């Protein structure tokens, strides 16, 4: 520890000591003091994060079936016959799925499926989803990116307790067409429930979709860790520090599947990994972006042979790939992780066969997809600072690291407290948010209930404006990067914003804005 680190650490210990002496010291003897101090101040009674050994033996890659046809996502059944009304049921439970012969894996599933069922609806529809929680722990469903009122949006404040159920109700306003997903958001155990398998997709379609004539495929990219018994182990210390990256990178639940693209198709790509960054690379091909998290962009954008997706981001693309066979790869992305040495070689994630392709796909697309409304001048501003407690990363005192986990990741200098909103905003008012990454590693910023627009990024003293306008709900920040975002909240209530590396979120890199 250098001097500064020493002070930071002591400040925490001092604050803890006061707390412990007032309420708890009677029950604990002095020998136990250190331990008790930590457990009682862990960001507002945060249970000590469960940390497993990092020496768990992992499943041999050869045992995981691969190179099969890409599975199609199963649609959630609409149980309603009323026009403009979608009613569905999602059952959350433990399911044993036999991926490896003779060794069924225990997952958490939505309706027994990995990934969960795909929900498809139209702008203007009313949605009613009955959710039954058959897990032995609380959960919620959060409708990531969607304009859902806070009390229907699966905030950690509204858990569905074990073996209870609830109905989520909301409607989809005009302009909300987009590529969304849903996942659990319970207090402290979001990362776990996601790595155990809980994530599903939600497509809202526009009535005047300029690309409605194209065939579509969904590519849901997730990652999975399996031990030698094909079971999902808990998080080790490196997972907690950096976010977990499961060794098996799956597309629609399959390992290096075969994808065939016939003619011009719209692909919706979802990064539902807890922490893995995607830098997709398709040699000799071009990714043409037609939509982002919040739906269509104004006109198609050719971004070349690589496509970046931070955790939780989605994109709609058309791939320009002359007839032939290609390997879709994920290039190594250096996000300055703590204490780990990564393998930097590219990873094959799918095999693509392309047929019946136009010679100039870009030209064949409609050049106007949508007109995004002009941004009005912001009436208020907010400042969000991501930071980390300074630690001596070269020290290998793992027990110490472990005990510090609940204090390490901050928003505006604090860890999450579900009883305290950092900001207040006025409903319907446009605001400018300045997001600052004051730490040494990348963090993806996400806010609930709205789609924002990037105005500019400042990095290495250079101000960069986005190449095209788009709506997003999640955006990455490089170390020391500053982003300016413009957004508006259309419902009253509490909105979460956080780092979408789910381990960081669970460790308290999350805060709230109260919309009044
Ligand atoms: Cu994707 Cu707060 O969540
Ligand atoms: Cu969200
Ligand atoms: Cu983070």
Coordinates of C-alpha atoms and ligand atoms in Angstrom, one line a residue:
X1 CA 0.0 0.0 0.0
X2 CA 1.2 3.5 -0.7
X3 CA 0.4 6.4 1.6
X4 CA -2.8 7.3 -0.1
X5 CA -4.1 3.8 -0.2
X6 CA -3.3 3.4 3.5
X7 CA -5.4 6.5 4.3
X8 CA -8.4 5.3 2.2
X9 CA -8.3 2.0 3.9
X10 CA -8.2 3.5 7.4
X11 CA -11.0 5.9 6.7
X12 CA -13.2 2.8 6.0
X13 CA -12.0 1.1 9.1
X14 CA -12.7 4.1 11.2
X15 CA -16.1 4.6 10.0
X16 CA -16.8 0.9 10.5
X17 CA -15.4 1.0 14.1
X18 CA -17.9 3.7 15.1
X19 CA -20.8 1.8 13.7
X20 CA -19.7 -1.5 15.3
X21 CA -19.1 0.0 18.7
X22 CA -22.6 1.6 18.9
X23 CA -24.7 -1.3 18.0
X24 CA -22.9 -4.6 17.8
X25 CA -19.8 -4.6 20.0
X26 CA -21.6 -6.1 22.9
X27 CA -22.2 -9.3 21.0
X28 CA -18.7 -9.8 19.8
X29 CA -15.4 -10.2 21.5
X30 CA -12.3 -8.4 20.4
X31 CA -10.6 -11.2 18.7
X32 CA -13.5 -11.1 16.3
X33 CA -13.5 -7.4 15.8
X34 CA -12.0 -7.2 12.4
X35 CA -14.3 -9.7 10.9
X36 CA -17.4 -8.1 12.5
X37 CA -16.5 -4.6 11.4
X38 CA -16.4 -5.7 7.8
X39 CA -19.6 -7.6 7.8
X40 CA -21.6 -4.9 9.5
X41 CA -20.7 -2.0 7.3
X42 CA -20.7 -3.8 4.0
X43 CA -22.6 -1.4 1.9
X44 CA -25.8 -1.2 4.0
X45 CA -25.8 -4.7 5.3
X46 CA -24.7 -6.3 2.1
X47 CA -24.2 -9.9 2.8
X48 CA -20.6 -10.9 2.4
X49 CA -20.2 -11.8 -1.3
X50 CA -19.7 -15.5 -1.7
X51 CA -16.2 -16.1 -3.0
X52 CA -15.2 -19.6 -4.3
X53 CA -11.8 -20.8 -5.0
X54 CA -10.2 -19.9 -8.3
X55 CA -8.7 -23.3 -8.7
X56 CA -11.9 -25.1 -9.7
X57 CA -11.3 -27.6 -12.4
X58 CA -13.3 -26.7 -15.5
X59 CA -15.0 -28.8 -18.1
X60 CA -12.9 -29.9 -21.0
X61 CA -14.0 -27.9 -24.1
X62 CA -14.2 -31.0 -26.2
X63 CA -17.1 -32.4 -24.1
X64 CA -19.3 -29.4 -24.9
X65 CA -21.2 -30.3 -28.2
X66 CA -20.5 -27.7 -30.9
X67 CA -20.9 -27.0 -34.6
X68 CA -24.6 -27.6 -34.7
X69 CA -27.2 -25.5 -36.5
X70 CA -28.0 -22.3 -34.6
X71 CA -31.0 -22.9 -32.4
X72 CA -34.0 -20.5 -33.0
X73 CA -35.3 -18.7 -30.0
X74 CA -38.6 -20.0 -28.6
X75 CA -41.4 -17.4 -28.7
X76 CA -43.3 -16.6 -25.6
X77 CA -46.9 -17.6 -26.3
X78 CA -49.4 -14.8 -26.4
X79 CA -52.3 -16.2 -24.4
X80 CA -54.6 -13.3 -25.3
X81 CA -56.8 -13.1 -28.4
X82 CA -57.5 -9.4 -27.9
X83 CA -55.9 -7.2 -30.5
X84 CA -53.1 -4.9 -29.1
X85 CA -52.8 -7.0 -26.0
X86 CA -50.1 -9.5 -25.1
X87 CA -50.5 -11.8 -22.2
X88 CA -47.8 -14.3 -21.3
X89 CA -46.5 -16.5 -18.4
X90 CA -42.9 -16.9 -17.3
X91 CA -42.0 -19.5 -14.8
X92 CA -38.7 -19.1 -13.1
X93 CA -37.2 -22.4 -11.8
X94 CA -34.2 -24.6 -11.5
X95 CA -33.9 -26.8 -14.6
X96 CA -31.6 -29.7 -15.4
X97 CA -30.4 -29.5 -19.0
X98 CA -28.2 -32.2 -20.4
X99 CA -25.6 -30.5 -22.5
X100 CA -22.8 -32.9 -21.6
X101 CA -23.8 -36.6 -21.9
X102 CA -24.7 -38.1 -18.5
X103 CA -24.0 -34.9 -16.6
X104 CA -27.1 -32.7 -16.6
X105 CA -26.3 -29.1 -15.7
X106 CA -28.5 -27.3 -13.1
X107 CA -29.5 -23.9 -14.5
X108 CA -32.0 -21.2 -13.5
X109 CA -34.4 -20.8 -16.4
X110 CA -37.3 -18.8 -17.7
X111 CA -39.8 -21.5 -18.9
X112 CA -37.0 -24.1 -19.0
X113 CA -35.2 -22.4 -21.8
X114 CA -31.6 -21.1 -22.3
X115 CA -31.9 -18.3 -23.4
X116 CA -35.3 -17.4 -22.0
X117 CA -38.3 -17.1 -24.4
X118 CA -38.4 -14.3 -26.9
X119 CA -41.2 -11.8 -26.4
X120 CA -42.5 -10.1 -29.5
X121 CA -44.9 -7.2 -29.5
X122 CA -45.8 -4.0 -31.4
X123 CA -45.7 -0.3 -30.5
X124 CA -49.1 0.5 -28.9
X125 CA -49.5 -2.9 -27.3
X126 CA -50.4 -3.5 -23.7
X127 CA -48.3 -6.2 -22.1
X128 CA -49.2 -8.3 -19.1
X129 CA -46.7 -10.9 -18.0
X130 CA -47.4 -13.3 -15.1
X131 CA -44.2 -14.3 -13.4
X132 CA -44.0 -17.2 -11.0
X133 CA -40.9 -17.6 -8.9
X134 CA -40.1 -21.2 -8.1
X135 CA -36.6 -20.4 -7.0
X136 CA -35.6 -20.5 -3.3
X137 CA -34.5 -16.9 -3.5
X138 CA -36.1 -13.6 -4.4
X139 CA -35.9 -12.3 -7.9
X140 CA -37.4 -9.7 -10.2
X141 CA -37.7 -9.2 -13.9
X142 CA -36.2 -6.0 -15.2
X143 CA -37.2 -4.9 -18.7
X144 CA -33.8 -3.6 -19.8
X145 CA -34.0 -0.5 -21.9
X146 CA -37.8 -0.4 -22.1
X147 CA -40.0 2.6 -21.2
X148 CA -41.7 0.7 -18.3
X149 CA -43.0 2.6 -15.2
X150 CA -40.6 2.1 -12.3
X151 CA -43.1 0.0 -10.2
X152 CA -43.3 -2.5 -13.1
X153 CA -39.6 -2.5 -14.0
X154 CA -38.2 -5.1 -11.5
X155 CA -36.4 -2.7 -9.2
X156 CA -34.6 -4.5 -6.3
X157 CA -37.2 -2.8 -4.1
X158 CA -40.0 -5.0 -5.5
X159 CA -38.8 -8.6 -5.2
X160 CA -40.9 -11.5 -6.1
X161 CA -40.3 -13.7 -3.0
X162 CA -39.5 -17.4 -3.3
X163 CA -42.6 -19.3 -4.5
X164 CA -44.6 -16.2 -5.0
X165 CA -45.9 -14.6 -8.2
X166 CA -46.7 -11.2 -9.6
X167 CA -48.0 -9.6 -12.8
X168 CA -45.9 -7.0 -14.7
X169 CA -48.1 -4.6 -16.7
X170 CA -47.1 -1.9 -19.0
X171 CA -47.8 -0.5 -22.5
X172 CA -45.5 0.2 -25.3
X173 CA -45.7 3.8 -26.6
X174 CA -45.1 4.8 -30.2
X175 CA -41.5 5.3 -30.9
X176 CA -40.5 2.5 -28.5
X177 CA -39.7 -0.1 -31.2
X178 CA -36.3 -1.7 -30.4
X179 CA -34.2 -4.7 -29.4
X180 CA -34.5 -5.2 -25.7
X181 CA -33.9 -7.9 -23.2
X182 CA -35.0 -8.9 -19.7
X183 CA -33.1 -10.2 -16.7
X184 CA -33.3 -10.5 -12.9
X185 CA -32.5 -7.4 -10.8
X186 CA -32.7 -8.6 -7.1
X187 CA -30.6 -7.1 -4.4
X188 CA -27.0 -8.4 -4.4
X189 CA -27.7 -11.6 -6.5
X190 CA -28.3 -10.3 -10.0
X191 CA -24.9 -11.5 -11.3
X192 CA -25.5 -15.0 -9.9
X193 CA -29.0 -15.3 -11.3
X194 CA -27.7 -14.2 -14.7
X195 CA -24.7 -16.6 -14.8
X196 CA -27.1 -19.3 -13.7
X197 CA -29.0 -18.7 -16.9
X198 CA -31.7 -16.0 -16.6
X199 CA -31.9 -13.7 -19.6
X200 CA -34.4 -13.4 -22.4
X201 CA -35.1 -11.1 -25.3
X202 CA -37.9 -8.7 -26.1
X203 CA -38.5 -7.2 -29.5
X204 CA -40.8 -4.3 -29.9
X205 CA -41.8 -3.8 -33.6
X206 CA -42.6 -0.5 -35.2
X207 CA -45.7 -0.3 -37.4
X208 CA -43.7 1.5 -40.1
X209 CA -40.6 -0.5 -39.9
X210 CA -38.6 0.3 -43.1
X211 CA -36.9 -3.1 -43.0
X212 CA -40.0 -5.2 -42.3
X213 CA -39.5 -7.0 -45.6
X214 CA -36.2 -8.6 -44.5
X215 CA -35.8 -12.0 -42.9
X216 CA -34.5 -11.8 -39.3
X217 CA -32.3 -13.8 -37.0
X218 CA -31.5 -13.3 -33.4
X219 CA -28.0 -13.9 -32.0
X220 CA -27.9 -13.9 -28.3
X221 CA -24.4 -14.0 -27.0
X222 CA -23.9 -15.2 -23.5
X223 CA -21.2 -17.0 -21.6
X224 CA -21.1 -19.9 -19.3
X225 CA -18.7 -21.5 -16.9
X226 CA -18.9 -25.3 -16.2
X227 CA -16.9 -27.3 -13.8
X228 CA -15.8 -30.9 -14.6
X229 CA -19.2 -32.2 -13.4
X230 CA -20.8 -29.8 -15.9
X231 CA -22.2 -27.6 -13.0
X232 CA -22.0 -23.8 -12.8
X233 CA -19.5 -22.7 -10.1
X234 CA -19.8 -19.5 -8.0
X235 CA -17.8 -16.4 -8.5
X236 CA -14.1 -16.4 -7.6
X237 CA -12.3 -13.3 -6.4
X238 CA -11.3 -12.3 -10.0
X239 CA -14.9 -12.6 -11.1
X240 CA -15.9 -10.2 -8.4
X241 CA -13.2 -7.8 -9.2
X242 CA -13.5 -7.7 -13.0
X243 CA -16.9 -9.2 -13.7
X244 CA -17.2 -12.9 -14.6
X245 CA -16.5 -14.2 -18.1
X246 CA -17.6 -17.7 -18.5
X247 CA -15.3 -19.8 -20.7
X248 CA -18.0 -21.0 -23.1
X249 CA -19.2 -18.2 -25.3
X250 CA -22.6 -19.3 -26.6
X251 CA -24.9 -18.0 -29.3
X252 CA -28.5 -18.8 -28.6
X253 CA -27.2 -21.3 -26.0
X254 CA -25.0 -23.2 -28.5
X255 CA -21.3 -23.4 -28.8
X256 CA -19.8 -22.3 -32.2
X257 CA -23.1 -22.9 -34.0
X258 CA -23.5 -22.9 -37.8
X259 CA -25.4 -19.8 -39.0
X260 CA -26.6 -19.6 -42.5
X261 CA -27.5 -16.2 -44.0
X262 CA -29.5 -16.4 -47.2
X263 CA -30.0 -13.0 -48.9
X264 CA -30.1 -9.8 -47.1
X265 CA -31.1 -10.4 -43.5
X266 CA -31.5 -8.3 -40.4
X267 CA -29.5 -9.7 -37.4
X268 CA -30.3 -8.6 -33.9
X269 CA -27.2 -9.2 -31.7
X270 CA -27.5 -9.1 -28.0
X271 CA -24.6 -9.1 -25.5
X272 CA -26.2 -10.6 -22.4
X273 CA -22.9 -11.5 -20.8
X274 CA -22.3 -10.3 -17.2
X275 CA -19.0 -8.7 -18.1
X276 CA -17.6 -10.0 -21.4
X277 CA -17.0 -7.3 -24.0
X278 CA -17.6 -8.2 -27.6
X279 CA -15.4 -7.1 -30.4
X280 CA -17.0 -9.1 -33.2
X281 CA -14.8 -9.6 -36.2
X282 CA -15.9 -10.9 -39.6
X283 CA -13.0 -10.9 -42.0
X284 CA -13.8 -9.7 -45.6
X285 CA -17.3 -8.6 -44.5
X286 CA -19.0 -5.5 -43.4
X287 CA -21.3 -4.8 -40.6
X288 CA -24.0 -2.3 -41.6
X289 CA -25.7 -0.9 -38.5
X290 CA -29.4 -0.2 -38.9
X291 CA -30.4 0.0 -35.2
X292 CA -29.1 0.2 -31.7
X293 CA -30.5 -0.5 -28.2
X294 CA -33.5 1.8 -28.7
X295 CA -34.4 0.9 -32.3
X296 CA -33.7 2.1 -35.8
X297 CA -31.1 4.8 -36.5
X298 CA -31.6 7.5 -39.1
X299 CA -29.8 5.8 -42.0
X300 CA -27.7 2.6 -42.4
X301 CA -24.1 2.9 -41.3
X302 CA -21.3 0.8 -42.6
X303 CA -18.8 0.3 -39.7
X304 CA -16.5 -2.2 -41.4
X305 CA -15.4 -5.7 -40.3
X306 CA -15.6 -5.2 -36.5
X307 CA -18.5 -4.5 -34.2
X308 CA -18.2 -3.5 -30.6
X309 CA -20.8 -4.4 -28.0
X310 CA -20.3 -3.7 -24.3
X311 CA -22.1 -5.9 -21.8
X312 CA -25.9 -5.4 -22.1
X313 CA -25.8 -3.6 -25.5
X314 CA -27.7 -4.7 -28.6
X315 CA -27.5 -3.8 -32.2
X316 CA -29.4 -4.5 -35.4
X317 CA -27.1 -5.2 -38.3
X318 CA -27.1 -6.3 -41.9
X319 CA -24.0 -8.2 -42.8
X320 CA -22.5 -7.6 -46.2
X321 CA -20.8 -11.0 -46.8
X322 CA -20.1 -12.2 -50.3
X323 CA -21.2 -15.8 -50.8
X324 CA -18.9 -18.0 -48.9
X325 CA -17.9 -19.3 -45.4
X326 CA -16.7 -17.2 -42.6
X327 CA -15.7 -17.6 -38.9
X328 CA -17.3 -15.0 -36.6
X329 CA -14.6 -14.2 -34.1
X330 CA -14.5 -12.2 -30.9
X331 CA -11.2 -10.2 -30.7
X332 CA -9.5 -9.7 -27.5
X333 CA -10.5 -6.4 -25.8
X334 CA -8.2 -5.0 -23.2
X335 CA -10.3 -3.4 -20.5
X336 CA -7.5 -3.3 -17.9
X337 CA -8.7 -6.0 -15.6
X338 CA -7.3 -6.3 -12.1
X339 CA -4.8 -9.1 -11.3
X340 CA -5.5 -11.4 -14.3
X341 CA -3.5 -12.3 -17.3
X342 CA -5.8 -12.9 -20.3
X343 CA -5.3 -15.1 -23.2
X344 CA -5.3 -12.5 -26.0
X345 CA -6.0 -14.8 -29.0
X346 CA -9.3 -14.3 -30.9
X347 CA -12.1 -16.7 -30.1
X348 CA -14.3 -18.3 -32.7
X349 CA -17.9 -18.0 -31.8
X350 CA -19.8 -19.1 -34.8
X351 CA -19.4 -20.4 -38.4
X352 CA -21.3 -18.4 -41.0
X353 CA -22.3 -19.5 -44.5
X354 CA -23.6 -16.8 -46.7
X355 CA -25.6 -17.4 -49.9
X356 CA -27.6 -15.5 -52.4
X357 CA -26.0 -12.2 -51.6
X358 CA -26.5 -9.0 -53.5
X359 CA -23.2 -7.5 -54.7
X360 CA -24.0 -4.2 -53.1
X361 CA -26.1 -4.8 -50.1
X362 CA -25.6 -1.3 -48.7
X363 CA -27.1 0.3 -51.8
X364 CA -30.1 -2.0 -51.8
X365 CA -31.2 -0.7 -48.3
X366 CA -33.6 2.1 -47.8
X367 CA -31.5 5.1 -47.0
X368 CA -33.9 6.7 -44.5
X369 CA -34.9 4.4 -41.7
X370 CA -36.3 6.9 -39.2
X371 CA -36.3 10.5 -38.3
X372 CA -35.1 11.0 -34.7
X373 CA -36.7 14.0 -33.1
X374 CA -34.3 16.9 -32.6
X375 CA -32.9 17.2 -29.1
X376 CA -34.3 20.0 -27.0
X377 CA -32.0 22.1 -24.8
X378 CA -31.4 20.4 -21.5
X379 CA -33.1 22.1 -18.5
X380 CA -30.9 20.4 -15.9
X381 CA -27.7 18.5 -15.6
X382 CA -26.3 15.6 -13.5
X383 CA -22.8 14.4 -12.9
X384 CA -22.0 10.8 -12.3
X385 CA -18.5 9.7 -11.3
X386 CA -17.4 6.0 -11.5
X387 CA -14.5 5.3 -9.2
X388 CA -12.7 2.5 -7.4
X389 CA -11.0 2.4 -4.1
X390 CA -7.3 2.6 -4.7
X391 CA -5.8 -0.7 -3.8
X392 CA -2.4 -2.3 -4.2
X393 CA -3.2 -4.7 -7.0
X394 CA 0.1 -6.3 -6.9
X395 CA -0.5 -7.5 -3.3
X396 CA -1.7 -11.1 -3.3
X397 CA -3.4 -11.0 0.1
X398 CA -6.6 -12.5 -1.2
X399 CA -8.4 -12.6 2.1
X400 CA -7.9 -8.8 2.4
X401 CA -9.1 -8.3 -1.2
X402 CA -12.2 -10.3 -0.4
X403 CA -13.0 -8.3 2.7
X404 CA -12.7 -5.1 0.7
X405 CA -15.1 -6.1 -2.1
X406 CA -18.1 -4.3 -0.7
X407 CA -16.2 -1.1 -0.5
X408 CA -14.4 -1.0 -3.8
X409 CA -16.7 0.3 -6.5
X410 CA -18.3 3.7 -6.2
X411 CA -20.7 6.1 -7.8
X412 CA -20.1 9.6 -6.7
X413 CA -18.0 8.2 -3.9
X414 CA -20.6 5.9 -2.5
X415 CA -21.9 2.4 -2.7
X416 CA -25.5 1.6 -3.3
X417 CA -28.1 2.2 -0.7
X418 CA -31.6 1.3 -1.7
X419 CA -33.0 4.0 0.6
X420 CA -31.2 6.9 -0.9
X421 CA -31.6 8.5 -4.3
X422 CA -28.5 10.4 -5.4
X423 CA -30.5 12.7 -7.7
X424 CA -33.9 14.1 -8.3
X425 CA -35.3 14.8 -11.8
X426 CA -38.5 16.3 -13.1
X427 CA -40.7 14.1 -15.2
X428 CA -40.5 14.9 -18.9
X429 CA -37.6 17.3 -18.6
X430 CA -34.6 16.9 -20.8
X431 CA -31.3 16.6 -18.9
X432 CA -27.7 16.5 -19.7
X433 CA -25.8 13.8 -17.9
X434 CA -22.0 13.9 -17.6
X435 CA -20.6 10.5 -16.9
X436 CA -17.0 10.4 -15.7
X437 CA -14.9 7.2 -15.4
X438 CA -12.4 8.1 -12.8
X439 CA -11.0 4.6 -12.5
X440 CA -8.4 2.5 -14.2
X441 CA -10.8 0.0 -15.9
X442 CA -13.7 0.1 -18.3
X443 CA -17.3 0.3 -16.9
X444 CA -20.5 0.3 -19.0
X445 CA -23.0 2.9 -17.8
X446 CA -26.7 1.9 -17.9
X447 CA -29.8 3.8 -16.8
X448 CA -33.3 2.3 -16.5
X449 CA -36.5 3.5 -18.2
X450 CA -35.1 5.6 -21.0
X451 CA -33.0 5.8 -24.1
X452 CA -30.3 8.4 -24.2
X453 CA -28.4 10.0 -26.9
X454 CA -24.6 10.4 -26.8
X455 CA -23.6 14.1 -27.4
X456 CA -19.8 13.7 -27.0
X457 CA -17.0 11.8 -25.5
X458 CA -13.8 13.3 -24.1
X459 CA -10.9 11.0 -23.9
X460 CA -7.1 11.7 -23.9
X461 CA -8.0 15.4 -24.2
X462 CA -9.8 14.8 -27.4
X463 CA -13.5 15.6 -27.8
X464 CA -15.2 13.2 -30.2
X465 CA -18.8 13.6 -31.5
X466 CA -20.7 10.4 -32.5
X467 CA -20.6 9.6 -36.2
X468 CA -24.4 9.2 -36.3
X469 CA -27.3 9.7 -34.0
X470 CA -28.7 6.8 -32.0
X471 CA -30.7 5.8 -29.0
X472 CA -29.0 3.7 -26.3
X473 CA -29.5 2.6 -22.8
X474 CA -26.0 1.3 -22.1
X475 CA -22.7 2.8 -23.1
X476 CA -19.1 1.9 -22.3
X477 CA -16.6 4.3 -20.6
X478 CA -12.9 3.8 -21.1
X479 CA -10.7 4.6 -18.1
X480 CA -10.7 8.4 -17.6
X481 CA -13.3 8.9 -20.4
X482 CA -16.0 11.5 -20.0
X483 CA -19.4 11.2 -21.7
X484 CA -22.1 13.7 -22.3
X485 CA -25.6 12.1 -22.6
X486 CA -29.0 13.7 -23.1
X487 CA -32.1 12.0 -21.8
X488 CA -35.5 12.4 -20.3
X489 CA -37.6 10.3 -17.9
X490 CA -41.3 10.0 -18.7
X491 CA -42.5 8.3 -15.5
X492 CA -42.4 9.3 -11.8
X493 CA -40.6 7.0 -9.4
X494 CA -37.2 5.5 -8.7
X495 CA -34.8 4.7 -11.5
X496 CA -31.6 2.8 -11.1
X497 CA -28.4 3.6 -12.9
X498 CA -25.3 1.5 -12.6
X499 CA -22.3 -0.2 -14.1
X500 CA -23.6 -3.1 -16.1
X501 CA -20.7 -5.4 -15.2
X502 CA -23.2 -7.3 -13.0
X503 CA -20.6 -8.1 -10.2
X504 CA -19.9 -4.4 -9.9
X505 CA -23.6 -3.6 -9.7
X506 CA -24.0 -6.2 -7.0
X507 CA -21.0 -4.8 -5.1
X508 CA -22.8 -1.4 -5.0
X509 CA -21.7 0.4 -8.2
X510 CA -25.3 1.5 -8.5
X511 CA -27.4 4.5 -7.6
X512 CA -30.8 6.0 -8.1
X513 CA -32.6 9.0 -9.5
X514 CA -36.0 9.9 -8.1
X515 CA -38.2 11.2 -10.8
X516 CA -40.9 13.6 -9.5
Ligands
LIG1 CU1 -29.8 -4.5 -17.4 CU2 -30.3 -2.3 -14.1 O1 -30.1 -3.4 -15.7
LIG2 CU1 -31.9 -1.8 -17.2
LIG3 CU1 -17.9 -1.7 -13.5

